[in-house]
PDB file of C-alpha atoms in Angstrom:
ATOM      1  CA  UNK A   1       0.000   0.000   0.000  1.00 65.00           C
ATOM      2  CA  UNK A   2       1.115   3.761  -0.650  1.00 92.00           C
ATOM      3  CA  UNK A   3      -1.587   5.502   1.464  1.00 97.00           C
ATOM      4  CA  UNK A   4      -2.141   6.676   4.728  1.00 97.00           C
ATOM      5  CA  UNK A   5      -6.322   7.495   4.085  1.00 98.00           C
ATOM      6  CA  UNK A   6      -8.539   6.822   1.002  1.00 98.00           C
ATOM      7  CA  UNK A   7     -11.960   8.374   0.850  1.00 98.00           C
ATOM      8  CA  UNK A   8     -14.337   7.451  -1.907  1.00 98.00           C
ATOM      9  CA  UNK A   9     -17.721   6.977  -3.060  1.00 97.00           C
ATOM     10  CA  UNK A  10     -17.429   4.088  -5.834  1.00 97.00           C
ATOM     11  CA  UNK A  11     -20.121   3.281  -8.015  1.00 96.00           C
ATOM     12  CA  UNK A  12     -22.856   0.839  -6.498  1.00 96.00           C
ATOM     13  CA  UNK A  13     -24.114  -0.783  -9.860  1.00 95.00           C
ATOM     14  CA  UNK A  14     -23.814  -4.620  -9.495  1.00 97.00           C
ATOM     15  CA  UNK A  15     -21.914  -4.070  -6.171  1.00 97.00           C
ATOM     16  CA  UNK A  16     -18.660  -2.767  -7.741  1.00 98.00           C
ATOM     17  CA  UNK A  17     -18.729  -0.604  -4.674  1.00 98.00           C
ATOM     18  CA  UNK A  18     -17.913  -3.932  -2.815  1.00 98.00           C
ATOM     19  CA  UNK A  19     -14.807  -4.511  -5.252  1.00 98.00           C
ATOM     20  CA  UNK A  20     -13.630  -1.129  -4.946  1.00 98.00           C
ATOM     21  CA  UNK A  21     -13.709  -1.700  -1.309  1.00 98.00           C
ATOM     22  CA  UNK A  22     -11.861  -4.075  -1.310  1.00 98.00           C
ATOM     23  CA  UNK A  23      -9.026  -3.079  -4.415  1.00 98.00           C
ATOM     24  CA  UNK A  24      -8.681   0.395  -1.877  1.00 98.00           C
ATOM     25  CA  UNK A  25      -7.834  -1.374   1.301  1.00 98.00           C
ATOM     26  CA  UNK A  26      -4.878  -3.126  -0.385  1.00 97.00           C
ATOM     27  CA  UNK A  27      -3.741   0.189  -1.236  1.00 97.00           C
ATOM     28  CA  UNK A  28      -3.898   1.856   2.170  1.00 97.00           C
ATOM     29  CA  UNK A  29      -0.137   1.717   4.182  1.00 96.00           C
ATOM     30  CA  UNK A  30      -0.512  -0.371   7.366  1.00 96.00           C
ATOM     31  CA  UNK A  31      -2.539   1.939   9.883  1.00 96.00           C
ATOM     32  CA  UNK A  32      -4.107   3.894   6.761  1.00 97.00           C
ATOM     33  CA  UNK A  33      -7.647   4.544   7.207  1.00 98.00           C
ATOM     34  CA  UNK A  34     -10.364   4.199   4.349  1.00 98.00           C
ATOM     35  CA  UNK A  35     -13.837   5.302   4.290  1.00 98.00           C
ATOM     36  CA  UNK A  36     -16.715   4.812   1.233  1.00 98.00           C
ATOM     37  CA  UNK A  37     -19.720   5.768   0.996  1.00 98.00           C
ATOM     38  CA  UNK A  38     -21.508   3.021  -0.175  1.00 98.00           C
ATOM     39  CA  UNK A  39     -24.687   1.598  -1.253  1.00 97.00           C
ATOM     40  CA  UNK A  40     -27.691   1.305   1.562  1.00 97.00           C
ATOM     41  CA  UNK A  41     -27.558  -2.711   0.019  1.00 97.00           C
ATOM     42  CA  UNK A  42     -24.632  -3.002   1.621  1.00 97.00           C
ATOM     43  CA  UNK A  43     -26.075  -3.034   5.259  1.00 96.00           C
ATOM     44  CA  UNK A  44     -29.757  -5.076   3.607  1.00 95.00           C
ATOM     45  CA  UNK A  45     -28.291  -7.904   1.290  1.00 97.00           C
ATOM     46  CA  UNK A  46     -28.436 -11.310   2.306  1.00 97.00           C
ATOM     47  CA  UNK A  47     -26.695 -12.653  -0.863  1.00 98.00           C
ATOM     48  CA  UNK A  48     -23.092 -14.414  -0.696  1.00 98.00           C
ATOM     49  CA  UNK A  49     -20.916 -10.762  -1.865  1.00 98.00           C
ATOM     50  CA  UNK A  50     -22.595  -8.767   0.847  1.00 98.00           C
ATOM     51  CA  UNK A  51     -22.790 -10.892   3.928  1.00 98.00           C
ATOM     52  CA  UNK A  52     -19.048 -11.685   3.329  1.00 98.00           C
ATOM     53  CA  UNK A  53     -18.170  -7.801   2.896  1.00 98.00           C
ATOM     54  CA  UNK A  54     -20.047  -7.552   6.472  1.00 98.00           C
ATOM     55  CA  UNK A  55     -18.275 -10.464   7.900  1.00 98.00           C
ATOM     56  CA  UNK A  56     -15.070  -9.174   6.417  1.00 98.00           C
ATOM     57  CA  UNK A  57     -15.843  -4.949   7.606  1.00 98.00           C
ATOM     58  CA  UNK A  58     -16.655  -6.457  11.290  1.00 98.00           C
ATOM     59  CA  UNK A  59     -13.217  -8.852  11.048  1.00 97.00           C
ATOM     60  CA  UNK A  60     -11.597  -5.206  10.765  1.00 97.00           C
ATOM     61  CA  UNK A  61     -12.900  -3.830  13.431  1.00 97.00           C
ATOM     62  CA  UNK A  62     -14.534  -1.527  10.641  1.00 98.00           C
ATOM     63  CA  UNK A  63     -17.518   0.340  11.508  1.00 98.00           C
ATOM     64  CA  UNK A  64     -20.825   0.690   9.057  1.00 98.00           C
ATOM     65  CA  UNK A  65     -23.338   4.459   9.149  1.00 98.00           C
ATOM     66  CA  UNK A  66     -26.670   4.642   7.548  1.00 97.00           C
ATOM     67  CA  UNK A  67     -26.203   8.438   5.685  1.00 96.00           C
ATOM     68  CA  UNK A  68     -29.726  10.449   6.196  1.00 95.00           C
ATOM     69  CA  UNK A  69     -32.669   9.457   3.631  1.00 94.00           C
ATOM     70  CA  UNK A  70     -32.035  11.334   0.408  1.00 93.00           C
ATOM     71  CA  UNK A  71     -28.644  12.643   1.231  1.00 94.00           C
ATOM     72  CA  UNK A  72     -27.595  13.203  -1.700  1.00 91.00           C
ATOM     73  CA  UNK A  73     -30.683  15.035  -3.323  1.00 94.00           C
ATOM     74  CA  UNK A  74     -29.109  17.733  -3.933  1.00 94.00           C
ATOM     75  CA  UNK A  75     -26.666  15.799  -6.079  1.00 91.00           C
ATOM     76  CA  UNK A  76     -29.550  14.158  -8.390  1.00 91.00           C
ATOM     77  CA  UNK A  77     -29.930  11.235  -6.705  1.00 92.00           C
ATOM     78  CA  UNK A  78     -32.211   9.724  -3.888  1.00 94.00           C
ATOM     79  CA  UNK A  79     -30.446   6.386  -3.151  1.00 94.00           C
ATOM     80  CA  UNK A  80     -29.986   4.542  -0.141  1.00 95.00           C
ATOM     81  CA  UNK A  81     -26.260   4.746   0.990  1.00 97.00           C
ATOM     82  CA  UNK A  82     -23.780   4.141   4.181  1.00 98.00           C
ATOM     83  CA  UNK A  83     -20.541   4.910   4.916  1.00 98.00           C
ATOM     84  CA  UNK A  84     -18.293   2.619   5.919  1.00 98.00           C
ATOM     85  CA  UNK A  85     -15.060   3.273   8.071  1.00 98.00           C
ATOM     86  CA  UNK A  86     -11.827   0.610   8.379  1.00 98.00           C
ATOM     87  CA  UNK A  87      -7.986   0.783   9.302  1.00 98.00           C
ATOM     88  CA  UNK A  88      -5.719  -1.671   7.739  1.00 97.00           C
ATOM     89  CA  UNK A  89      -3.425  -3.227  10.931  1.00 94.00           C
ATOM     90  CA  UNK A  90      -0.321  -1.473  11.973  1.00 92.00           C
ATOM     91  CA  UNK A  91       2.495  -4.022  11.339  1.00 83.00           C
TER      92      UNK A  91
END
């Protein structure tokens, strides 16, 4: 990893916010913070990808939000979202 914090907001369509998730962690230096805002799915899902992002967020002691209804109105957009917060282990 090269970073000591990532924020982002990846896109949510067929969970690539999931992948990106995951492809930004790797990149974070050992201590590095990331947080996402991600799809409200994230927190609902019951499929396979999702429950094994939640097992894998709560495995690193990350933490999950719910964002306000609509918080992003002014944006364009009414979707559900989160944010997500996780810190890759000091060596």
């Amino acid at each position: 990893g090269t970073f000591d914090r990532v924020v982002m907001n990846p896109p949510f369509s067929n969970k690539q916010d999931i992948d990106h998730v995951y492809m930004a962690f790797q990149c974070l230096k050992p201590g590095g913070i990331l947080a996402a805002i991600m799809s409200g799915g994230t927190r609902l899902r019951s499929d396979k990808k999702t429950t094994a992002f939640r097992n894998w967020l709560e495995l690193h002691n990350g933490q999950m939000w719910d964002n306000e209804p609509k918080a992003f109105h002014a944006s364009g957009t009414d979707v559900s979202t989160v944010m997500i917060q996780v810190r890759k282990p000091a060596l």
